């Protein structure tokens, strides 16, 4: 065949296939990729970019997750070709209490970020009240706003908003699938949900351990080995103080 | 860091078509073309994040990217084993561009296949000058060769493509 310079020029005018730019940006970590992972809490769609995990949801389909992501994060996620085994491992680790993931919370306000970072400090298998988060981030009266920020957590399960509960024993709202889902995840982490609710309804907020003189939130692991006869149920900080207990340095039931 | 990311995003959008065309013309098939474009841009990104800001700002992006792409493409066609050449647009394309009207595709594949038959030094010179429309000076810079060498390689390549030359391929 004879090829002319006009033919060559036309060859130079081909267009890159759709999606190439997006794949390049995802490869550089500048765009979000997502994949579906099978986990202890079922199938979870997780999106990430170079800065870290940017969203998670238990969507019913990839399409549903993409819609959710676009509404929540405002970007277009790209389905990962082969989700890396490393990512799968990190996700498994994270859900079993090891903290290995990084998060991309760029779209959130400073307050929302502070709330979510604080929630992440709550150890696996433990819970804290909303007021604790508010106090710890230096906005003790912003309990409601803390609740809203947690309800809008774009990365539930991994940023454990489920570990923040109402002080009155009501399990409270949960953006990750409603109160039942929240109960199920806490149970999976070994939290005795019913026992907690019973304590709260009886007005019990803390437990003091006589042998150490320290009082804690009921799920704090600090006093978990105490024998039952050494445990004192406490209704408030005043009572604890009067009984000679000092606040635990780990779960911080009182402002330091 | 944020600056580099924006520079790169622009770069991807501005150059993806050119780099795809370059990969297509150099390797002779669309599959490799896509990988050449992708690898080139990712290599470029890894370099950009290490460059000081003034170097990023003063970069002649087109020549720089073409130089990276030529190297990426060489790694492909110098690889041992059979080379893939597009045959009459038979390969399925998940995301067709505007040039996909079947006839046009077949014609373009024919042009790419003809280029694939050229000796490497002629092919690279012809592609940079006639497909990518670089000046001789730019093509020489990309290839790291004197302008005169590029010119004569372009002319020889074109003569072969026009069927005017019985020269034996001995590269
Ligand atoms: Zn404690």
Short mmCIF file of C-alpha atoms and ligand atoms in Angstrom, two decimals:
data_model
loop_
_atom_site.label_atom_id
_atom_site.label_comp_id
_atom_site.label_asym_id
_atom_site.label_seq_id
_atom_site.Cartn_x
_atom_site.Cartn_y
_atom_site.Cartn_z
CA UNK A 1 0.00 0.00 0.00
CA UNK A 2 1.08 3.55 -0.59
CA UNK A 3 0.86 5.90 2.35
CA UNK A 4 0.73 9.66 1.81
CA UNK A 5 1.61 12.44 4.22
CA UNK A 6 -2.12 13.25 4.40
CA UNK A 7 -2.72 9.71 5.70
CA UNK A 8 -0.04 10.25 8.32
CA UNK A 9 -1.59 13.53 9.36
CA UNK A 10 -4.95 11.84 9.82
CA UNK A 11 -3.35 9.18 11.98
CA UNK A 12 -2.14 12.00 14.20
CA UNK A 13 -5.71 13.14 14.74
CA UNK A 14 -7.00 10.03 16.49
CA UNK A 15 -8.54 10.64 19.87
CA UNK A 16 -7.60 8.80 23.03
CA UNK A 17 -10.26 6.33 24.15
CA UNK A 18 -12.72 7.57 26.73
CA UNK A 19 -11.60 6.96 30.28
CA UNK A 20 -7.89 7.13 29.58
CA UNK A 21 -7.40 10.41 31.43
CA UNK A 22 -9.40 9.12 34.37
CA UNK A 23 -7.33 5.93 34.52
CA UNK A 24 -4.13 7.94 34.47
CA UNK A 25 -5.30 10.22 37.26
CA UNK A 26 -6.41 7.23 39.32
CA UNK A 27 -3.04 5.59 38.67
CA UNK A 28 -1.35 8.70 40.01
CA UNK A 29 -3.66 8.61 43.00
CA UNK A 30 -5.29 11.88 41.99
CA UNK A 31 -8.71 10.42 41.30
CA UNK A 32 -10.76 8.09 43.45
CA UNK A 33 -10.92 4.41 42.70
CA UNK A 34 -13.30 2.04 44.35
CA UNK A 35 -13.90 -1.65 44.77
CA UNK A 36 -16.20 -3.99 46.59
CA UNK A 37 -14.72 -5.90 49.50
CA UNK A 38 -16.14 -8.83 51.41
CA UNK A 39 -15.71 -8.16 55.10
CA UNK A 40 -16.90 -9.32 58.49
CA UNK A 41 -19.76 -6.84 58.18
CA UNK A 42 -20.66 -8.01 54.67
CA UNK A 43 -19.91 -6.51 51.29
CA UNK A 44 -18.64 -2.96 51.53
CA UNK A 45 -17.80 -0.59 48.71
CA UNK A 46 -14.70 1.43 49.54
CA UNK A 47 -13.24 4.35 47.59
CA UNK A 48 -9.73 5.68 47.98
CA UNK A 49 -7.16 7.99 46.44
CA UNK A 50 -3.58 8.95 47.19
CA UNK A 51 -4.56 10.72 50.40
CA UNK A 52 -6.44 7.75 51.77
CA UNK A 53 -9.88 6.21 51.95
CA UNK A 54 -12.46 8.75 50.81
CA UNK A 55 -15.77 6.93 51.26
CA UNK A 56 -17.35 3.66 52.28
CA UNK A 57 -20.88 2.35 52.01
CA UNK A 58 -22.75 -0.92 52.02
CA UNK A 59 -24.40 -0.19 48.70
CA UNK A 60 -26.39 -2.82 46.85
CA UNK A 61 -24.57 -2.28 43.58
CA UNK A 62 -21.61 -0.51 42.05
CA UNK A 63 -24.01 1.89 40.39
CA UNK A 64 -25.63 2.75 43.71
CA UNK A 65 -22.23 3.36 45.27
CA UNK A 66 -21.17 5.64 42.43
CA UNK A 67 -24.34 7.69 42.89
CA UNK A 68 -23.72 7.87 46.62
CA UNK A 69 -20.12 8.88 46.09
CA UNK A 70 -20.95 11.60 43.61
CA UNK A 71 -23.58 13.06 45.93
CA UNK A 72 -21.42 12.77 49.03
CA UNK A 73 -17.93 13.59 47.79
CA UNK A 74 -18.71 15.43 44.57
CA UNK A 75 -16.22 13.56 42.39
CA UNK A 76 -16.54 10.71 39.93
CA UNK A 77 -15.07 7.46 41.22
CA UNK A 78 -13.49 4.89 38.94
CA UNK A 79 -13.99 1.19 39.50
CA UNK A 80 -10.61 -0.39 40.26
CA UNK A 81 -9.60 -3.13 37.85
CA UNK A 82 -8.15 -5.49 40.39
CA UNK A 83 -8.45 -4.33 43.98
CA UNK A 84 -5.05 -4.76 45.54
CA UNK A 85 -4.65 -7.54 48.11
CA UNK A 86 -2.89 -4.98 50.28
CA UNK A 87 -6.03 -2.83 50.35
CA UNK A 88 -8.16 -5.86 51.22
CA UNK A 89 -5.77 -6.70 54.06
CA UNK A 90 -5.87 -3.17 55.43
CA UNK A 91 -9.63 -3.19 55.36
CA UNK A 92 -9.73 -6.46 57.25
CA UNK A 93 -7.22 -5.13 59.78
CA UNK A 94 -9.12 -1.92 60.26
CA UNK A 95 -12.39 -3.73 60.93
CA UNK A 96 -10.70 -5.90 63.52
CA UNK A 97 -9.38 -2.92 65.44
CA UNK A 98 -5.92 -2.37 63.94
CA UNK A 99 -5.51 1.15 62.63
CA UNK A 100 -3.72 0.99 59.32
CA UNK A 101 -5.84 3.09 56.96
CA UNK A 102 -5.42 6.73 56.16
CA UNK A 103 -8.42 8.88 55.34
CA UNK A 104 -9.13 11.68 52.93
CA UNK A 105 -11.50 14.04 54.72
CA UNK A 106 -10.70 17.10 52.59
CA UNK A 107 -14.29 18.06 51.78
CA UNK A 108 -15.33 18.30 55.42
CA UNK A 109 -15.27 21.27 57.77
CA UNK A 110 -12.60 21.52 60.46
CA UNK A 111 -15.21 20.73 63.08
CA UNK A 112 -16.42 17.62 61.24
CA UNK A 113 -12.86 16.45 60.81
CA UNK A 114 -12.14 16.94 64.50
CA UNK A 115 -15.22 14.90 65.41
CA UNK A 116 -14.27 12.06 63.08
CA UNK A 117 -10.64 12.00 64.21
CA UNK A 118 -11.84 11.85 67.79
CA UNK A 119 -14.23 9.00 67.03
CA UNK A 120 -11.31 7.12 65.59
CA UNK A 121 -9.52 7.31 68.94
CA UNK A 122 -12.22 5.23 70.59
CA UNK A 123 -10.74 1.74 70.85
CA UNK A 124 -12.31 -1.29 69.22
CA UNK A 125 -15.03 -2.79 71.41
CA UNK A 126 -15.62 0.37 73.43
CA UNK A 127 -18.16 3.17 73.29
CA UNK A 128 -18.32 6.80 74.41
CA UNK A 129 -21.21 9.22 74.66
CA UNK A 130 -21.68 12.12 72.22
CA UNK A 131 -20.91 14.53 75.05
CA UNK A 132 -17.49 12.93 75.47
CA UNK A 133 -16.58 13.67 71.85
CA UNK A 134 -17.84 17.24 72.22
CA UNK A 135 -15.79 17.81 75.36
CA UNK A 136 -12.66 16.15 73.98
CA UNK A 137 -12.58 18.33 70.87
CA UNK A 138 -13.02 21.47 72.96
CA UNK A 139 -16.68 22.20 72.14
CA UNK A 140 -18.45 20.78 75.19
CA UNK A 141 -21.78 22.40 74.33
CA UNK A 142 -21.83 21.27 70.69
CA UNK A 143 -23.24 17.82 71.39
CA UNK A 144 -25.92 18.13 68.71
CA UNK A 145 -23.44 19.25 66.08
CA UNK A 146 -21.27 16.27 67.02
CA UNK A 147 -24.26 14.02 66.39
CA UNK A 148 -24.82 15.57 62.97
CA UNK A 149 -21.16 15.26 62.02
CA UNK A 150 -21.14 11.60 62.99
CA UNK A 151 -24.39 10.91 61.14
CA UNK A 152 -22.77 12.36 58.00
CA UNK A 153 -19.56 10.38 58.37
CA UNK A 154 -18.59 9.55 54.76
CA UNK A 155 -16.49 6.58 55.90
CA UNK A 156 -18.63 4.63 58.38
CA UNK A 157 -17.32 1.32 59.80
CA UNK A 158 -13.73 2.51 59.31
CA UNK A 159 -14.14 5.78 61.14
CA UNK A 160 -16.09 4.16 63.96
CA UNK A 161 -18.99 6.55 64.47
CA UNK A 162 -20.85 3.46 65.69
CA UNK A 163 -18.76 3.65 68.88
CA UNK A 164 -20.44 6.90 69.86
CA UNK A 165 -23.74 6.30 71.68
CA UNK A 166 -26.32 8.21 73.63
CA UNK A 167 -25.75 8.52 77.35
CA UNK A 168 -29.36 7.53 78.07
CA UNK A 169 -28.88 4.07 76.63
CA UNK A 170 -30.74 4.65 73.38
CA UNK A 171 -28.47 3.33 70.69
CA UNK A 172 -28.90 6.47 68.62
CA UNK A 173 -28.87 7.31 64.95
CA UNK A 174 -26.51 5.63 62.57
CA UNK A 175 -25.70 6.76 59.08
CA UNK A 176 -24.22 3.35 58.32
CA UNK A 177 -27.56 1.56 58.25
CA UNK A 178 -29.78 2.59 61.17
CA UNK A 179 -29.80 1.59 64.87
CA UNK A 180 -30.03 -2.15 64.15
CA UNK A 181 -26.87 -2.05 62.03
CA UNK A 182 -25.15 -0.06 64.74
CA UNK A 183 -26.11 -2.67 67.34
CA UNK A 184 -24.92 -5.47 65.08
CA UNK A 185 -21.50 -3.93 64.52
CA UNK A 186 -20.99 -3.16 68.19
CA UNK A 187 -22.00 -6.72 69.08
CA UNK A 188 -19.49 -7.98 66.54
CA UNK A 189 -16.85 -5.97 68.38
CA UNK A 190 -17.82 -7.66 71.63
CA UNK A 191 -19.77 -4.78 73.15
CA UNK A 192 -22.57 -6.05 75.39
CA UNK A 193 -25.18 -3.74 73.96
CA UNK A 194 -28.11 -4.81 76.10
CA UNK A 195 -26.10 -4.65 79.32
CA UNK A 196 -24.96 -1.14 78.40
CA UNK A 197 -28.50 -0.03 77.67
CA UNK A 198 -29.70 -1.45 80.99
CA UNK A 199 -26.97 0.38 82.88
CA UNK A 200 -27.74 3.62 81.12
CA UNK A 201 -31.47 3.32 81.74
CA UNK A 202 -30.74 2.81 85.42
CA UNK A 203 -28.77 6.06 85.33
CA UNK A 204 -25.40 4.37 85.69
CA UNK A 205 -22.72 6.24 83.71
CA UNK A 206 -19.48 4.94 85.18
CA UNK A 207 -17.92 2.08 87.02
CA UNK A 208 -15.36 2.52 89.79
CA UNK A 209 -12.89 -0.17 90.75
CA UNK A 210 -12.23 -0.20 94.50
CA UNK A 211 -8.82 -1.82 94.28
CA UNK A 212 -7.42 0.82 91.92
CA UNK A 213 -9.49 3.83 92.99
CA UNK A 214 -10.14 4.63 89.33
CA UNK A 215 -13.49 5.12 87.57
CA UNK A 216 -14.21 4.53 83.90
CA UNK A 217 -16.84 4.38 81.20
CA UNK A 218 -18.36 0.91 81.45
CA UNK A 219 -16.74 -0.40 78.26
CA UNK A 220 -13.24 0.89 79.04
CA UNK A 221 -10.79 -1.96 79.04
CA UNK A 222 -8.87 -0.41 81.89
CA UNK A 223 -11.02 -1.97 84.60
CA UNK A 224 -12.30 -4.99 82.77
CA UNK A 225 -10.33 -7.50 84.82
CA UNK A 226 -11.67 -6.21 88.11
CA UNK A 227 -13.66 -8.73 90.08
CA UNK A 228 -17.34 -7.99 90.24
CA UNK A 229 -17.29 -7.47 94.00
CA UNK A 230 -14.72 -4.71 93.56
CA UNK A 231 -16.83 -2.79 91.03
CA UNK A 232 -18.97 0.15 92.12
CA UNK A 233 -21.71 1.49 89.85
CA UNK A 234 -21.63 5.28 89.66
CA UNK A 235 -24.27 7.73 88.44
CA UNK A 236 -22.16 10.83 87.91
CA UNK A 237 -18.78 12.38 88.44
CA UNK A 238 -19.84 13.95 91.74
CA UNK A 239 -20.68 10.59 93.16
CA UNK A 240 -17.42 9.16 91.93
CA UNK A 241 -15.45 11.96 93.48
CA UNK A 242 -17.32 11.69 96.75
CA UNK A 243 -16.53 7.97 96.85
CA UNK A 244 -12.84 8.75 96.42
CA UNK A 245 -12.42 7.66 92.79
CA UNK A 246 -10.27 9.51 90.29
CA UNK A 247 -11.03 9.55 86.55
CA UNK A 248 -9.32 7.01 84.30
CA UNK A 249 -6.57 8.51 82.17
CA UNK A 250 -7.40 6.23 79.30
CA UNK A 251 -11.15 6.75 78.79
CA UNK A 252 -11.27 10.19 80.48
CA UNK A 253 -14.76 10.31 81.97
CA UNK A 254 -13.98 13.85 83.17
CA UNK A 255 -12.16 16.79 81.69
CA UNK A 256 -8.51 16.49 82.67
CA UNK B 1 2.48 19.83 45.97
CA UNK B 2 -0.98 21.00 45.08
CA UNK B 3 0.52 23.00 42.24
CA UNK B 4 2.09 19.95 40.62
CA UNK B 5 -1.19 18.10 40.79
CA UNK B 6 -2.95 20.82 38.89
CA UNK B 7 -0.17 21.07 36.33
CA UNK B 8 -0.43 17.34 35.84
CA UNK B 9 -4.21 17.25 35.49
CA UNK B 10 -3.95 19.89 32.78
CA UNK B 11 -1.14 18.00 31.13
CA UNK B 12 -3.22 14.83 30.99
CA UNK B 13 -6.12 16.61 29.37
CA UNK B 14 -4.00 18.60 26.96
CA UNK B 15 -1.76 15.76 25.77
CA UNK B 16 -3.66 12.49 26.07
CA UNK B 17 -4.81 12.49 22.44
CA UNK B 18 -1.36 13.35 21.09
CA UNK B 19 0.30 10.68 23.17
CA UNK B 20 -2.26 8.09 22.16
CA UNK B 21 -1.71 8.96 18.49
CA UNK B 22 2.03 8.74 19.03
CA UNK B 23 1.73 5.33 20.68
CA UNK B 24 -0.57 4.13 17.91
CA UNK B 25 1.78 5.27 15.16
CA UNK B 26 4.89 3.87 16.84
CA UNK B 27 3.57 0.50 17.97
CA UNK B 28 1.03 -0.13 15.21
CA UNK B 29 -1.86 -1.13 17.45
CA UNK B 30 -4.42 0.52 19.66
CA UNK B 31 -3.92 -1.64 22.70
CA UNK B 32 -0.23 -0.76 22.99
CA UNK B 33 -1.08 2.83 22.13
CA UNK B 34 -3.25 3.11 25.18
CA UNK B 35 -0.59 1.64 27.40
CA UNK B 36 2.09 3.88 25.93
CA UNK B 37 -0.05 6.95 26.65
CA UNK B 38 -0.85 5.77 30.15
CA UNK B 39 2.72 4.76 31.06
CA UNK B 40 4.09 7.99 29.63
CA UNK B 41 1.79 10.16 31.70
CA UNK B 42 2.41 8.19 34.88
CA UNK B 43 6.17 8.40 34.37
CA UNK B 44 5.77 12.09 33.78
CA UNK B 45 3.88 12.45 37.04
CA UNK B 46 6.53 10.60 39.02
CA UNK B 47 9.14 12.93 37.55
CA UNK B 48 7.09 16.09 38.09
CA UNK B 49 6.64 15.57 41.82
CA UNK B 50 10.43 15.42 42.20
CA UNK B 51 11.16 18.51 40.13
CA UNK B 52 11.63 21.91 41.73
CA UNK B 53 8.75 24.31 40.92
CA UNK B 54 10.72 26.44 38.48
CA UNK B 55 11.68 23.39 36.46
CA UNK B 56 8.03 22.36 36.27
CA UNK B 57 7.06 25.86 35.18
CA UNK B 58 9.69 26.07 32.44
CA UNK B 59 9.15 22.59 31.11
CA UNK B 60 8.56 22.28 27.36
CA UNK B 61 5.80 19.78 27.93
CA UNK B 62 5.28 18.61 24.37
CA UNK B 63 8.91 17.71 23.64
CA UNK B 64 9.40 16.31 27.13
CA UNK B 65 6.37 14.02 26.93
CA UNK B 66 7.28 12.89 23.42
CA UNK B 67 10.75 11.94 24.62
CA UNK B 68 9.30 9.85 27.46
CA UNK B 69 6.75 8.27 25.12
CA UNK B 70 9.36 7.29 22.52
CA UNK B 71 11.29 5.50 25.26
CA UNK B 72 8.19 3.78 26.56
CA UNK B 73 7.23 2.69 23.05
CA UNK B 74 10.76 1.41 22.34
CA UNK B 75 10.58 -0.78 25.40
CA UNK B 76 7.51 -2.34 23.85
CA UNK B 77 8.62 -2.88 20.29
CA UNK B 78 12.11 -3.91 21.23
CA UNK B 79 10.71 -6.58 23.48
CA UNK B 80 11.36 -10.07 22.12
CA UNK B 81 8.38 -12.01 20.88
CA UNK B 82 5.76 -11.45 18.22
CA UNK B 83 4.53 -7.93 17.67
CA UNK B 84 0.90 -7.12 17.51
CA UNK B 85 -0.25 -5.19 14.49
CA UNK B 86 -3.78 -3.99 14.11
CA UNK B 87 -5.63 -5.98 11.50
CA UNK B 88 -8.47 -4.15 9.82
CA UNK B 89 -9.89 -2.74 12.99
CA UNK B 90 -11.03 -6.17 14.08
CA UNK B 91 -10.08 -5.60 17.67
CA UNK B 92 -12.95 -4.51 19.83
CA UNK B 93 -12.70 -1.09 21.30
CA UNK B 94 -14.59 -0.51 24.50
CA UNK B 95 -14.59 3.23 24.17
CA UNK B 96 -14.53 4.34 20.58
CA UNK B 97 -13.40 7.82 19.70
CA UNK B 98 -14.94 9.94 16.98
CA UNK B 99 -12.71 8.35 14.32
CA UNK B 100 -14.40 5.00 14.64
CA UNK B 101 -16.51 4.92 11.57
CA UNK B 102 -15.49 1.51 10.38
CA UNK B 103 -13.97 2.49 7.08
CA UNK B 104 -11.88 5.23 8.61
CA UNK B 105 -10.70 2.85 11.28
CA UNK B 106 -9.61 0.29 8.77
CA UNK B 107 -7.74 2.93 6.80
CA UNK B 108 -5.98 4.23 9.89
CA UNK B 109 -5.06 0.73 10.95
CA UNK B 110 -3.57 0.26 7.50
CA UNK B 111 -1.46 3.37 7.90
CA UNK B 112 -0.31 2.27 11.36
CA UNK B 113 0.53 -1.19 10.04
CA UNK B 114 2.55 0.32 7.20
CA UNK B 115 4.50 2.42 9.70
CA UNK B 116 5.10 -0.67 11.81
CA UNK B 117 6.94 -2.21 8.85
CA UNK B 118 9.46 0.63 8.66
CA UNK B 119 12.86 0.25 10.30
CA UNK B 120 12.78 1.84 13.74
CA UNK B 121 14.94 4.88 12.93
CA UNK B 122 12.81 5.83 9.93
CA UNK B 123 9.58 5.13 11.71
CA UNK B 124 10.39 7.32 14.71
CA UNK B 125 11.49 10.22 12.53
CA UNK B 126 8.46 9.99 10.25
CA UNK B 127 6.03 9.66 13.15
CA UNK B 128 7.37 12.66 15.04
CA UNK B 129 7.55 14.88 11.98
CA UNK B 130 4.54 13.81 9.89
CA UNK B 131 2.08 12.24 12.35
CA UNK B 132 2.78 14.38 15.37
CA UNK B 133 3.61 17.48 13.35
CA UNK B 134 6.73 18.38 15.36
CA UNK B 135 9.26 20.68 13.74
CA UNK B 136 12.54 19.07 12.66
CA UNK B 137 14.26 20.85 15.52
CA UNK B 138 11.77 19.46 18.04
CA UNK B 139 11.94 15.96 16.58
CA UNK B 140 15.74 16.12 16.73
CA UNK B 141 15.55 17.17 20.35
CA UNK B 142 13.16 14.36 21.21
CA UNK B 143 15.33 11.75 19.50
CA UNK B 144 18.62 13.21 20.63
CA UNK B 145 19.87 13.24 17.03
CA UNK B 146 21.21 15.97 14.73
CA UNK B 147 18.55 17.71 12.64
CA UNK B 148 20.20 16.48 9.44
CA UNK B 149 19.91 12.87 10.50
CA UNK B 150 16.23 13.28 11.31
CA UNK B 151 15.60 14.96 7.96
CA UNK B 152 17.22 12.22 5.97
CA UNK B 153 15.43 9.52 8.00
CA UNK B 154 12.10 11.23 7.38
CA UNK B 155 12.74 11.40 3.65
CA UNK B 156 13.82 7.78 3.41
CA UNK B 157 10.88 6.66 5.48
CA UNK B 158 8.42 8.59 3.36
CA UNK B 159 9.86 7.17 0.15
CA UNK B 160 9.38 3.66 1.44
CA UNK B 161 5.84 4.45 2.52
CA UNK B 162 5.05 5.81 -0.94
CA UNK B 163 6.40 2.64 -2.44
CA UNK B 164 9.14 4.53 -4.27
CA UNK B 165 12.02 2.70 -2.74
CA UNK B 166 13.33 -0.81 -2.89
CA UNK B 167 15.88 -0.22 -0.18
CA UNK B 168 16.51 -3.25 1.98
CA UNK B 169 15.56 -2.94 5.62
CA UNK B 170 18.68 -3.66 7.51
CA UNK B 171 18.22 -1.92 10.83
ZN1 LIG C 1 -11.07 3.96 81.62
#
